[in-house]
């Protein structure tokens, strides 16, 4: 879901208590937020509870959400905060999620061109992404799969934009190095 789609849905929810828009927002974010929360909590059940809490919070605060400049980022920040709160309740260290995260990518197909990737290439790409260091993999997922901007990822993970850029550079170099390309002329 794009940031502009999110903003439009939030406006419909806030101004008209639009249940259909709320369901669209839920459908658009549910899976990505569960994966994100799971990477923090490392428990699928707890992640599902957190995401339910996120959507309850969105509905309960819907009228004040018009004041939020970047609702797309806001939804991720709320998910992160509720996930960390859940961790603290479980007496775990709050920010260990970056180093201990379990990030799973739903798909490596980001656009129609990439649908042409062979099964073998897909396996190599998936393995290369899985081999990334946890923080690097999380940043890669947030940028490439969840569509967050570098600035938003930096704010979300409390890192500098330069760190996000560096981690993306590392990810892309490692992925590229693991996938041999050969061009033959017929």
PDB file of C-alpha atoms in Angstrom:
ATOM      1  CA  UNK A   1       0.000   0.000   0.000  1.00  0.00           C
ATOM      2  CA  UNK A   2       1.353   3.402  -0.909  1.00  0.00           C
ATOM      3  CA  UNK A   3       1.577   6.325   1.485  1.00  0.00           C
ATOM      4  CA  UNK A   4      -0.993   8.266  -0.569  1.00  0.00           C
ATOM      5  CA  UNK A   5      -3.441   5.317  -0.530  1.00  0.00           C
ATOM      6  CA  UNK A   6      -3.014   5.132   3.226  1.00  0.00           C
ATOM      7  CA  UNK A   7      -3.643   8.859   3.680  1.00  0.00           C
ATOM      8  CA  UNK A   8      -6.826   8.680   1.566  1.00  0.00           C
ATOM      9  CA  UNK A   9      -8.165   5.724   3.548  1.00  0.00           C
ATOM     10  CA  UNK A  10      -7.360   7.421   6.862  1.00  0.00           C
ATOM     11  CA  UNK A  11      -9.239  10.530   5.690  1.00  0.00           C
ATOM     12  CA  UNK A  12     -12.300   8.427   4.825  1.00  0.00           C
ATOM     13  CA  UNK A  13     -12.085   6.655   8.179  1.00  0.00           C
ATOM     14  CA  UNK A  14     -11.571   9.872  10.167  1.00  0.00           C
ATOM     15  CA  UNK A  15     -14.154  12.014   8.404  1.00  0.00           C
ATOM     16  CA  UNK A  16     -16.897   9.480   7.691  1.00  0.00           C
ATOM     17  CA  UNK A  17     -16.266   6.531  10.052  1.00  0.00           C
ATOM     18  CA  UNK A  18     -15.963   4.553   6.827  1.00  0.00           C
ATOM     19  CA  UNK A  19     -15.871   0.841   7.711  1.00  0.00           C
ATOM     20  CA  UNK A  20     -15.073  -0.175   4.108  1.00  0.00           C
ATOM     21  CA  UNK A  21     -11.991   2.081   4.134  1.00  0.00           C
ATOM     22  CA  UNK A  22     -10.984   0.631   7.506  1.00  0.00           C
ATOM     23  CA  UNK A  23     -11.229  -2.898   6.083  1.00  0.00           C
ATOM     24  CA  UNK A  24      -9.130  -1.834   3.073  1.00  0.00           C
ATOM     25  CA  UNK A  25      -6.503  -0.355   5.390  1.00  0.00           C
ATOM     26  CA  UNK A  26      -6.523  -3.548   7.448  1.00  0.00           C
ATOM     27  CA  UNK A  27      -6.163  -5.744   4.365  1.00  0.00           C
ATOM     28  CA  UNK A  28      -3.419  -3.552   2.937  1.00  0.00           C
ATOM     29  CA  UNK A  29      -1.254  -3.579   6.063  1.00  0.00           C
ATOM     30  CA  UNK A  30      -2.150  -6.675   8.085  1.00  0.00           C
ATOM     31  CA  UNK A  31       0.355  -9.149   6.654  1.00  0.00           C
ATOM     32  CA  UNK A  32       3.277  -6.694   6.465  1.00  0.00           C
ATOM     33  CA  UNK A  33       2.684  -5.512  10.039  1.00  0.00           C
ATOM     34  CA  UNK A  34       2.543  -9.070  11.365  1.00  0.00           C
ATOM     35  CA  UNK A  35       5.901  -9.787   9.723  1.00  0.00           C
ATOM     36  CA  UNK A  36       7.335  -6.546  11.099  1.00  0.00           C
ATOM     37  CA  UNK A  37       6.032  -7.160  14.622  1.00  0.00           C
ATOM     38  CA  UNK A  38       7.187 -10.790  14.476  1.00  0.00           C
ATOM     39  CA  UNK A  39      10.691  -9.568  13.653  1.00  0.00           C
ATOM     40  CA  UNK A  40      10.641  -7.635  16.923  1.00  0.00           C
ATOM     41  CA  UNK A  41       8.818 -10.051  19.226  1.00  0.00           C
ATOM     42  CA  UNK A  42       9.810 -13.349  17.611  1.00  0.00           C
ATOM     43  CA  UNK A  43       6.373 -14.779  18.338  1.00  0.00           C
ATOM     44  CA  UNK A  44       3.709 -15.063  15.655  1.00  0.00           C
ATOM     45  CA  UNK A  45       0.853 -15.194  18.173  1.00  0.00           C
ATOM     46  CA  UNK A  46       2.084 -12.093  20.000  1.00  0.00           C
ATOM     47  CA  UNK A  47       2.642 -10.326  16.669  1.00  0.00           C
ATOM     48  CA  UNK A  48      -0.958 -11.049  15.663  1.00  0.00           C
ATOM     49  CA  UNK A  49      -2.173  -9.631  18.983  1.00  0.00           C
ATOM     50  CA  UNK A  50      -0.017  -6.531  18.537  1.00  0.00           C
ATOM     51  CA  UNK A  51      -1.352  -5.932  15.028  1.00  0.00           C
ATOM     52  CA  UNK A  52      -4.919  -6.311  16.324  1.00  0.00           C
ATOM     53  CA  UNK A  53      -4.069  -3.705  18.951  1.00  0.00           C
ATOM     54  CA  UNK A  54      -2.637  -1.436  16.242  1.00  0.00           C
ATOM     55  CA  UNK A  55      -5.885  -1.513  14.290  1.00  0.00           C
ATOM     56  CA  UNK A  56      -7.946  -1.000  17.450  1.00  0.00           C
ATOM     57  CA  UNK A  57      -5.801   2.043  18.196  1.00  0.00           C
ATOM     58  CA  UNK A  58      -6.252   3.348  14.649  1.00  0.00           C
ATOM     59  CA  UNK A  59     -10.023   3.047  14.957  1.00  0.00           C
ATOM     60  CA  UNK A  60     -10.128   4.579  18.429  1.00  0.00           C
ATOM     61  CA  UNK A  61      -7.912   7.515  17.411  1.00  0.00           C
ATOM     62  CA  UNK A  62      -9.341   7.854  13.894  1.00  0.00           C
ATOM     63  CA  UNK A  63     -10.547  11.447  14.332  1.00  0.00           C
ATOM     64  CA  UNK A  64      -7.141  12.685  15.473  1.00  0.00           C
ATOM     65  CA  UNK A  65      -5.265  10.872  12.677  1.00  0.00           C
ATOM     66  CA  UNK A  66      -5.980  13.719  10.259  1.00  0.00           C
ATOM     67  CA  UNK A  67      -3.281  15.645  12.143  1.00  0.00           C
ATOM     68  CA  UNK A  68      -0.659  12.974  11.391  1.00  0.00           C
ATOM     69  CA  UNK A  69       1.541  14.059   8.482  1.00  0.00           C
ATOM     70  CA  UNK A  70       2.798  10.610   7.411  1.00  0.00           C
ATOM     71  CA  UNK A  71       0.164   8.007   8.328  1.00  0.00           C
ATOM     72  CA  UNK A  72       2.066   5.255   6.469  1.00  0.00           C
ATOM     73  CA  UNK A  73       5.056   5.727   8.789  1.00  0.00           C
ATOM     74  CA  UNK A  74       2.773   6.305  11.790  1.00  0.00           C
ATOM     75  CA  UNK A  75       1.257   2.829  11.390  1.00  0.00           C
ATOM     76  CA  UNK A  76       4.723   1.253  11.452  1.00  0.00           C
ATOM     77  CA  UNK A  77       5.805   3.360  14.435  1.00  0.00           C
ATOM     78  CA  UNK A  78       2.692   2.328  16.391  1.00  0.00           C
ATOM     79  CA  UNK A  79       3.407  -1.308  15.504  1.00  0.00           C
ATOM     80  CA  UNK A  80       7.027  -0.955  16.624  1.00  0.00           C
ATOM     81  CA  UNK A  81       6.055   0.734  19.898  1.00  0.00           C
ATOM     82  CA  UNK A  82       3.359  -1.784  20.773  1.00  0.00           C
ATOM     83  CA  UNK A  83       5.751  -4.616  19.893  1.00  0.00           C
ATOM     84  CA  UNK A  84       8.444  -3.190  22.150  1.00  0.00           C
ATOM     85  CA  UNK A  85       5.885  -2.754  24.934  1.00  0.00           C
ATOM     86  CA  UNK A  86       4.989  -6.418  24.498  1.00  0.00           C
ATOM     87  CA  UNK A  87       8.679  -7.308  24.744  1.00  0.00           C
ATOM     88  CA  UNK A  88       9.046  -5.286  27.930  1.00  0.00           C
ATOM     89  CA  UNK A  89       6.071  -7.064  29.436  1.00  0.00           C
ATOM     90  CA  UNK A  90       7.896 -10.300  28.672  1.00  0.00           C
ATOM     91  CA  UNK A  91      10.966  -8.895  30.473  1.00  0.00           C
ATOM     92  CA  UNK A  92      13.124  -8.870  27.360  1.00  0.00           C
ATOM     93  CA  UNK A  93      15.508  -6.136  26.353  1.00  0.00           C
ATOM     94  CA  UNK A  94      13.591  -3.539  24.323  1.00  0.00           C
ATOM     95  CA  UNK A  95      15.930  -3.022  21.395  1.00  0.00           C
ATOM     96  CA  UNK A  96      17.366  -6.500  20.936  1.00  0.00           C
ATOM     97  CA  UNK A  97      14.920  -6.927  18.052  1.00  0.00           C
ATOM     98  CA  UNK A  98      17.314  -5.478  15.483  1.00  0.00           C
ATOM     99  CA  UNK A  99      20.105  -7.961  16.154  1.00  0.00           C
ATOM    100  CA  UNK A 100      17.889 -10.962  16.899  1.00  0.00           C
ATOM    101  CA  UNK A 101      15.206 -10.355  14.322  1.00  0.00           C
ATOM    102  CA  UNK A 102      13.674 -13.048  12.179  1.00  0.00           C
ATOM    103  CA  UNK A 103      12.686 -11.273   8.991  1.00  0.00           C
ATOM    104  CA  UNK A 104      10.800 -13.214   6.383  1.00  0.00           C
ATOM    105  CA  UNK A 105      10.197 -11.742   2.980  1.00  0.00           C
ATOM    106  CA  UNK A 106       6.802 -12.513   1.538  1.00  0.00           C
ATOM    107  CA  UNK A 107       7.930 -12.007  -2.014  1.00  0.00           C
ATOM    108  CA  UNK A 108      10.928 -10.959  -4.009  1.00  0.00           C
ATOM    109  CA  UNK A 109       8.735  -9.952  -6.931  1.00  0.00           C
ATOM    110  CA  UNK A 110       8.619  -6.187  -6.723  1.00  0.00           C
ATOM    111  CA  UNK A 111       7.486  -5.421 -10.267  1.00  0.00           C
ATOM    112  CA  UNK A 112       6.317  -7.274 -13.399  1.00  0.00           C
ATOM    113  CA  UNK A 113       9.840  -7.436 -14.876  1.00  0.00           C
ATOM    114  CA  UNK A 114      10.969  -9.487 -11.926  1.00  0.00           C
ATOM    115  CA  UNK A 115       8.251 -12.047 -12.558  1.00  0.00           C
ATOM    116  CA  UNK A 116      10.540 -13.338 -15.303  1.00  0.00           C
ATOM    117  CA  UNK A 117      13.080 -14.610 -12.775  1.00  0.00           C
ATOM    118  CA  UNK A 118      13.624 -18.340 -13.135  1.00  0.00           C
ATOM    119  CA  UNK A 119      12.993 -20.705 -10.247  1.00  0.00           C
ATOM    120  CA  UNK A 120      16.719 -21.197  -9.790  1.00  0.00           C
ATOM    121  CA  UNK A 121      17.342 -17.454  -9.766  1.00  0.00           C
ATOM    122  CA  UNK A 122      14.498 -17.051  -7.279  1.00  0.00           C
ATOM    123  CA  UNK A 123      16.115 -19.618  -4.982  1.00  0.00           C
ATOM    124  CA  UNK A 124      19.480 -17.852  -5.204  1.00  0.00           C
ATOM    125  CA  UNK A 125      17.893 -14.486  -4.525  1.00  0.00           C
ATOM    126  CA  UNK A 126      15.929 -15.802  -1.553  1.00  0.00           C
ATOM    127  CA  UNK A 127      19.063 -17.472  -0.147  1.00  0.00           C
ATOM    128  CA  UNK A 128      21.089 -14.280  -0.625  1.00  0.00           C
ATOM    129  CA  UNK A 129      18.476 -12.237   1.231  1.00  0.00           C
ATOM    130  CA  UNK A 130      18.245 -14.832   4.019  1.00  0.00           C
ATOM    131  CA  UNK A 131      22.051 -14.733   4.379  1.00  0.00           C
ATOM    132  CA  UNK A 132      22.063 -10.987   5.062  1.00  0.00           C
ATOM    133  CA  UNK A 133      22.827  -9.906   8.638  1.00  0.00           C
ATOM    134  CA  UNK A 134      19.557  -9.476  10.615  1.00  0.00           C
ATOM    135  CA  UNK A 135      19.578  -5.657  10.764  1.00  0.00           C
ATOM    136  CA  UNK A 136      20.507  -5.433   7.082  1.00  0.00           C
ATOM    137  CA  UNK A 137      17.725  -7.925   6.170  1.00  0.00           C
ATOM    138  CA  UNK A 138      15.155  -5.967   8.211  1.00  0.00           C
ATOM    139  CA  UNK A 139      16.102  -2.686   6.522  1.00  0.00           C
ATOM    140  CA  UNK A 140      16.031  -4.357   3.080  1.00  0.00           C
ATOM    141  CA  UNK A 141      12.555  -5.760   3.790  1.00  0.00           C
ATOM    142  CA  UNK A 142      11.171  -2.439   5.037  1.00  0.00           C
ATOM    143  CA  UNK A 143      12.481  -0.588   1.968  1.00  0.00           C
ATOM    144  CA  UNK A 144      11.912  -3.139  -0.790  1.00  0.00           C
ATOM    145  CA  UNK A 145       8.853  -5.041   0.370  1.00  0.00           C
ATOM    146  CA  UNK A 146       7.014  -2.624   2.629  1.00  0.00           C
ATOM    147  CA  UNK A 147       7.842   0.411   0.484  1.00  0.00           C
ATOM    148  CA  UNK A 148       9.142   2.676   3.226  1.00  0.00           C
ATOM    149  CA  UNK A 149      11.510   5.494   2.323  1.00  0.00           C
ATOM    150  CA  UNK A 150      15.043   5.517   3.748  1.00  0.00           C
ATOM    151  CA  UNK A 151      14.126   8.498   5.934  1.00  0.00           C
ATOM    152  CA  UNK A 152      11.099   6.643   7.312  1.00  0.00           C
ATOM    153  CA  UNK A 153      13.105   3.475   8.022  1.00  0.00           C
ATOM    154  CA  UNK A 154      15.745   5.580   9.791  1.00  0.00           C
ATOM    155  CA  UNK A 155      13.099   7.197  11.978  1.00  0.00           C
ATOM    156  CA  UNK A 156      11.340   3.901  12.633  1.00  0.00           C
ATOM    157  CA  UNK A 157      14.505   2.064  13.703  1.00  0.00           C
ATOM    158  CA  UNK A 158      16.093   5.122  15.330  1.00  0.00           C
ATOM    159  CA  UNK A 159      19.054   5.093  12.951  1.00  0.00           C
ATOM    160  CA  UNK A 160      20.602   7.752  10.754  1.00  0.00           C
ATOM    161  CA  UNK A 161      19.601   7.919   7.101  1.00  0.00           C
ATOM    162  CA  UNK A 162      23.278   7.302   6.271  1.00  0.00           C
ATOM    163  CA  UNK A 163      23.143   4.018   8.226  1.00  0.00           C
ATOM    164  CA  UNK A 164      20.052   2.931   6.286  1.00  0.00           C
ATOM    165  CA  UNK A 165      21.758   3.865   3.017  1.00  0.00           C
ATOM    166  CA  UNK A 166      24.874   1.936   4.034  1.00  0.00           C
ATOM    167  CA  UNK A 167      22.848  -1.142   5.030  1.00  0.00           C
ATOM    168  CA  UNK A 168      20.922  -1.045   1.729  1.00  0.00           C
ATOM    169  CA  UNK A 169      24.222  -0.749  -0.144  1.00  0.00           C
ATOM    170  CA  UNK A 170      25.572  -3.782   1.731  1.00  0.00           C
ATOM    171  CA  UNK A 171      22.381  -5.729   1.003  1.00  0.00           C
ATOM    172  CA  UNK A 172      22.379  -4.913  -2.690  1.00  0.00           C
ATOM    173  CA  UNK A 173      26.091  -5.684  -3.107  1.00  0.00           C
ATOM    174  CA  UNK A 174      25.781  -9.033  -1.329  1.00  0.00           C
ATOM    175  CA  UNK A 175      22.686  -9.991  -3.294  1.00  0.00           C
ATOM    176  CA  UNK A 176      24.308  -8.978  -6.578  1.00  0.00           C
ATOM    177  CA  UNK A 177      27.500 -10.899  -5.716  1.00  0.00           C
ATOM    178  CA  UNK A 178      25.551 -14.081  -5.054  1.00  0.00           C
ATOM    179  CA  UNK A 179      23.718 -14.005  -8.377  1.00  0.00           C
ATOM    180  CA  UNK A 180      25.958 -14.581 -11.393  1.00  0.00           C
ATOM    181  CA  UNK A 181      24.825 -12.896 -14.550  1.00  0.00           C
ATOM    182  CA  UNK A 182      26.031 -14.017 -17.939  1.00  0.00           C
ATOM    183  CA  UNK A 183      25.123 -12.418 -21.182  1.00  0.00           C
ATOM    184  CA  UNK A 184      25.479 -14.425 -24.347  1.00  0.00           C
ATOM    185  CA  UNK A 185      24.963 -13.153 -27.843  1.00  0.00           C
ATOM    186  CA  UNK A 186      23.178 -15.415 -30.288  1.00  0.00           C
TER     187      UNK A 186
END
